[in-house]
Coordinates of C-alpha atoms and ligand atoms in Angstrom, one line a residue:
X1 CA -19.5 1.2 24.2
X2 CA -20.9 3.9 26.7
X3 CA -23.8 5.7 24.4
X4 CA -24.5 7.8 27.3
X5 CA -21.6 9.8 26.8
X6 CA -20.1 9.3 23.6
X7 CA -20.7 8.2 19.8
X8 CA -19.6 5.1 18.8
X9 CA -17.8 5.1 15.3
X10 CA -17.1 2.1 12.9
X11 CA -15.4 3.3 10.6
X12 CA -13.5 0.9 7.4
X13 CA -10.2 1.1 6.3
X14 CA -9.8 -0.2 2.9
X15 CA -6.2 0.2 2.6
X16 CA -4.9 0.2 -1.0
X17 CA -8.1 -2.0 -2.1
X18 CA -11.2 -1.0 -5.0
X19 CA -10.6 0.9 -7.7
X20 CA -13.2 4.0 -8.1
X21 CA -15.7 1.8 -10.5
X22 CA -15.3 -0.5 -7.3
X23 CA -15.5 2.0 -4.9
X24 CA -19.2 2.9 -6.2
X25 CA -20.4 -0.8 -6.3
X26 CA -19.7 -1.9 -2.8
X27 CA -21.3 1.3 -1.0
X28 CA -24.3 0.6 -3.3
X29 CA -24.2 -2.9 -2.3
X30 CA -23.5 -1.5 1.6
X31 CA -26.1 1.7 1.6
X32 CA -29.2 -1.0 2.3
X33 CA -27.5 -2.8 4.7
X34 CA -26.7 0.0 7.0
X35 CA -30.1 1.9 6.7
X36 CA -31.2 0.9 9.6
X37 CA -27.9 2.5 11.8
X38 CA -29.2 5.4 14.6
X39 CA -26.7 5.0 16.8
X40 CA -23.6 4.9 15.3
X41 CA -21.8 6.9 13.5
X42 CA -20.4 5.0 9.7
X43 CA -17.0 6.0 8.0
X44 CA -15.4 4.3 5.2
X45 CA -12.0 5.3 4.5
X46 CA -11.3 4.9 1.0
X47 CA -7.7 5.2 -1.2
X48 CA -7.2 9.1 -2.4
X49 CA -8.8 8.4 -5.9
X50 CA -12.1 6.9 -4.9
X51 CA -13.1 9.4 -2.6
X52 CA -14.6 11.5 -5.4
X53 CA -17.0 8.3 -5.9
X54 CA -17.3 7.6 -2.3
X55 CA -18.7 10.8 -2.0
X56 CA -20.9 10.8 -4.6
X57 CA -22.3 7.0 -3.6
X58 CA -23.0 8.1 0.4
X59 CA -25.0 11.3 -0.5
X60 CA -28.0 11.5 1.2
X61 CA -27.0 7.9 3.3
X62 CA -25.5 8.6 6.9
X63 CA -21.9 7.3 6.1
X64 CA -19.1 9.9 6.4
X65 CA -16.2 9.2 4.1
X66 CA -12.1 9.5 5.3
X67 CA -9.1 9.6 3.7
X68 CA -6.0 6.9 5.2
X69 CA -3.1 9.6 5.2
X70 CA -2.0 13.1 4.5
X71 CA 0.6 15.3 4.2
X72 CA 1.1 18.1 7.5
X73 CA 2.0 21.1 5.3
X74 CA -0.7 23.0 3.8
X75 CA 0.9 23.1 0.0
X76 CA 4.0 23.3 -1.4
X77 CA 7.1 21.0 -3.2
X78 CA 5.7 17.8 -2.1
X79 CA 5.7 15.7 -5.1
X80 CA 2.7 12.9 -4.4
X81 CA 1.5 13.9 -1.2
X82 CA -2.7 15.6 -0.3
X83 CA -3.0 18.6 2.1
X84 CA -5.7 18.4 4.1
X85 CA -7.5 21.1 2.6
X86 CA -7.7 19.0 -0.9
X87 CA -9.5 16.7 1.0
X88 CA -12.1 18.8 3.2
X89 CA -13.0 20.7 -0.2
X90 CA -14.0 17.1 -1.5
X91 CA -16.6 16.7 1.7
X92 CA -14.0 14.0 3.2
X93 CA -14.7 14.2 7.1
X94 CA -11.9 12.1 8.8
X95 CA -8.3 11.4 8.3
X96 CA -6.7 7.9 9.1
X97 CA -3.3 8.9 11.1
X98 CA -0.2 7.1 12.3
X99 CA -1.7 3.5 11.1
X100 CA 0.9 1.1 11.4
X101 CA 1.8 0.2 7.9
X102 CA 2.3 4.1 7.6
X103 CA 4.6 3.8 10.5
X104 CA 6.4 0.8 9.4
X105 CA 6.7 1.0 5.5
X106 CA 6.8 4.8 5.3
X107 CA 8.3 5.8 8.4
X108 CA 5.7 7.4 10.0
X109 CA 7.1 8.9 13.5
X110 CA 5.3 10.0 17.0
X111 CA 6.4 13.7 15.6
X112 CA 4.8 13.6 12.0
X113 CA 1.5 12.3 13.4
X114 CA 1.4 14.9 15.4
X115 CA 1.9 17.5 12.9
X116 CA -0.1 15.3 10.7
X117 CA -3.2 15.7 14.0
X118 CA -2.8 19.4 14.0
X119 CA -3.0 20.2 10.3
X120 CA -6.0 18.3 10.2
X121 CA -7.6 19.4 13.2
X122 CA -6.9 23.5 11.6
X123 CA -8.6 22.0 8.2
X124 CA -11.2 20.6 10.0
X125 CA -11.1 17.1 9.9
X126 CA -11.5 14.7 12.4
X127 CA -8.4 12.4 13.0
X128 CA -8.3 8.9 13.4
X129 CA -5.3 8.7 15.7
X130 CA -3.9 5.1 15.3
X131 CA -1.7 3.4 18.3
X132 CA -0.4 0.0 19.1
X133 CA 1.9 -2.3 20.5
X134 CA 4.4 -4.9 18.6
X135 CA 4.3 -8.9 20.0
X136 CA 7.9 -8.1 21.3
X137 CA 6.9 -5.3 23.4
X138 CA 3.4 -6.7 24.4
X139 CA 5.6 -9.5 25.5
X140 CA 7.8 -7.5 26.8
X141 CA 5.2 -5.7 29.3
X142 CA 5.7 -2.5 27.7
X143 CA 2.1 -2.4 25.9
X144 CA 0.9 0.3 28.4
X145 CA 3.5 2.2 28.5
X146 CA 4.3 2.3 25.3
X147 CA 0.4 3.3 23.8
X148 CA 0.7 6.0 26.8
X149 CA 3.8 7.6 25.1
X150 CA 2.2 7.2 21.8
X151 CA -1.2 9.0 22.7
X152 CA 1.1 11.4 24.9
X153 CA 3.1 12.5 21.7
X154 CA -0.2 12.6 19.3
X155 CA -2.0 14.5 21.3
X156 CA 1.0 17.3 22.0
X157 CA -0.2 20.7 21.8
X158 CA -4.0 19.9 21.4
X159 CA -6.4 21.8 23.7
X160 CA -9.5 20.6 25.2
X161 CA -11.6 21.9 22.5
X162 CA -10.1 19.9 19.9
X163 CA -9.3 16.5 21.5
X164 CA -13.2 16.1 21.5
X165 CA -12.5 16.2 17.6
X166 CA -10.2 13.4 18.0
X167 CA -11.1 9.6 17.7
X168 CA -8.0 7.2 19.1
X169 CA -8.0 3.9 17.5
X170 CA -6.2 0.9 19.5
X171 CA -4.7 -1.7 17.2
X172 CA -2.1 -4.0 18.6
X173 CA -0.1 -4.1 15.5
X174 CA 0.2 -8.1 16.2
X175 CA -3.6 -8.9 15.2
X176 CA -3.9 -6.4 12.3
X177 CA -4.6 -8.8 8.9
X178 CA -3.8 -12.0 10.7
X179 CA -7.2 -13.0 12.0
X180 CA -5.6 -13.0 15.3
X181 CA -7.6 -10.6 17.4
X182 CA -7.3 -9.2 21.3
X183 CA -9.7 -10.9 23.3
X184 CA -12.3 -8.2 24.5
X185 CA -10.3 -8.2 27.8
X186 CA -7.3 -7.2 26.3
X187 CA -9.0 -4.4 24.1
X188 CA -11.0 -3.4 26.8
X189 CA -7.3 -2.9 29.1
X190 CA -5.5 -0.9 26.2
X191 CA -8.6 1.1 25.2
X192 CA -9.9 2.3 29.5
X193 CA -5.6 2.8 29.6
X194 CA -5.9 5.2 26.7
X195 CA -9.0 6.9 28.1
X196 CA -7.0 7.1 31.6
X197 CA -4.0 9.0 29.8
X198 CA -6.6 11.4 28.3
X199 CA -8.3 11.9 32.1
X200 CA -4.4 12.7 33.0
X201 CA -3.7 15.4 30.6
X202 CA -7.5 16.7 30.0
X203 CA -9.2 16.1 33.0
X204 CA -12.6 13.2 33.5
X205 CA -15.3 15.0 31.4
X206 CA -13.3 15.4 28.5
X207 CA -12.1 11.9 29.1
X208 CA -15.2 10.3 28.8
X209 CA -16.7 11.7 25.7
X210 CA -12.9 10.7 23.7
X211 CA -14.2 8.0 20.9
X212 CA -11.9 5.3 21.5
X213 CA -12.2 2.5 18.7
X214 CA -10.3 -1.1 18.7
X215 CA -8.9 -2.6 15.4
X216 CA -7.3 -5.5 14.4
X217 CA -8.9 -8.5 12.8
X218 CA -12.5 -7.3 14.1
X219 CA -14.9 -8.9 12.0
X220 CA -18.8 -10.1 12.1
X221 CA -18.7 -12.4 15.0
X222 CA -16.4 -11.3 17.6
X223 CA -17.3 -7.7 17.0
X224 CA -20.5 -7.7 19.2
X225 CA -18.2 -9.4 21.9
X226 CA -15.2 -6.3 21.7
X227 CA -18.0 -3.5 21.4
X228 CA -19.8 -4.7 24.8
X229 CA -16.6 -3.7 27.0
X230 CA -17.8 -0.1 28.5
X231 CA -14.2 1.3 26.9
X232 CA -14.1 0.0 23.2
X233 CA -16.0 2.5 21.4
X234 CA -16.2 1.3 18.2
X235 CA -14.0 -0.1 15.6
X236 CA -11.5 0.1 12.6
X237 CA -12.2 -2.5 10.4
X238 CA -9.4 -3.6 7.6
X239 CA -10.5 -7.0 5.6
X240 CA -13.9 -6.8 7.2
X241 CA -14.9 -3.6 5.6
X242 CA -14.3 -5.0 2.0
X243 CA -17.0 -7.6 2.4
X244 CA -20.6 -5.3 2.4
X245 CA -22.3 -7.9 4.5
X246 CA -19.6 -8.7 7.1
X247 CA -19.0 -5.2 7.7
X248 CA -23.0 -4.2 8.0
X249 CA -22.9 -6.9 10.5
X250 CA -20.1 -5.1 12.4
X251 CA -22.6 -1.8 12.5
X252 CA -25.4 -3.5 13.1
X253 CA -23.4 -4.9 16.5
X254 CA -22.4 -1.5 17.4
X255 CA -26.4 -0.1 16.8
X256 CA -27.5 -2.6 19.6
Ligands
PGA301 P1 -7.7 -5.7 9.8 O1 -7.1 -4.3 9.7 O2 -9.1 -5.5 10.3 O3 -7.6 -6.3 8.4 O4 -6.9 -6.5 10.8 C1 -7.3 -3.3 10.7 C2 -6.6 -2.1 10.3 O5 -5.4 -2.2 9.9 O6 -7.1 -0.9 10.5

């Protein structure tokens, strides 16, 4: 973390878990835990259908809420797919792009993200811009290059307004849901690499106020161990986030 000149973010990513009656229980159960939170920023992102609840839940409590997908195109003969704007006019505030599962189960490419980063950038929302390496490759020693053509390819097109609008979230695809996480060195590599691309394309100052978060099997005690490397900015949190107490334990690391 590096409060000077950026926020950190630990945001949740329920995946397809809690039903909306679920949804309201564990932010009510969360909300007290998390109080106490000034210097992070809080974002749960919940399935499509709860977010009406999440919404409703988090009023008035300093936790943004974020959707895990959507579609590029504004409208149109999509059958099952959410335009950005459906989800701004709810009061959702970030947008979970490129995650892994999306790229592996629903063939999420380098091109749709970034369409997917500029229709939510033009809606307003902020993107959560996933990246990572497979074991083959990061045994390979093609993890750098590889996240550097990923980042590369998200961030096509974006100007230097807008990238400050954009969080990058490192998860080596190896330790997400299998409880075996980077150590902090590793993170810390990946995560200063990422913020090195970003100096390439947008110069240092932009650079350094980019968000960059780590994820994968970050949980209540190594997560005050990943968030003291100067480059990990945060985190996005899978099984972690479903537990209230585990995951206020997670903020409450990053609110040191
Ligand atoms: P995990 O998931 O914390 O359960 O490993 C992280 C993620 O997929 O974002």
């Amino acid at each position: 973390m590096n409060l000077r000149y950026r926020k950190t973010i630990i945001a949740g990513n329920w995946k397809m878990n809690k039903t909306p009656a679920a949804t309201r229980q564990l932010i009510e159960e969360l909300k007290p835990l998390v109080s106490k939170a000034k210097w992070c920023d809080i974002v749960l992102c919940v399935p499509f259908v709860d977010i009406p609840n999440a919404i409703k839940a988090t009023k008035g409590a300093k936790i943004s809420i974020g959707a895990q997908n959507m579609h590029f195109e504004a409208s149109g003969a999509y059958t099952g797919e959410i335009s950005a704007d459906m989800l701004t006019e709810l009061g959702v505030k970030y947008v979970i792009i490129g995650h892994s599962e999306r790229r592996q189960y629903f063939a999420e490419t380098d091109a749709t993200v970034n369409l997917k980063v500029h229709a939510a950038l033009k809606a307003g929302l902020r993107p959560i811009v996933c990246v990572g390496e497979s074991l083959e490759q990061r045994d390979l020693g093609i993890t750098i290059e590889h996240i550097r053509l990923q980042v590369k390819s998200a961030l096509s097109g974006v100007d230097s307004t807008n990238i400050k609008r954009i969080v990058i979230a490192y998860e080596p695809i190896w330790a997400i849901g299998t409880g075996r996480t980077a150590t902090s060195d590793q993170a810390e590599e990946v995560c200063g690499a990422i913020r090195d691309c970003i100096r390439e394309m947008y110069g240092a100052r932009v650079a350094r106020s980019v968000t960059i978060q780590y994820g994968g099997s970050m949980n209540a005690s190594n997560a005050a161990e990943l968030l003291s490397k100067p480059n990990v900015d945060g985190g996005l949190i899978g099984g972690a986030s479903l537990k209230p107490a585990d995951f206020a334990t997670i903020v409450n690391a990053a609110n040191q």
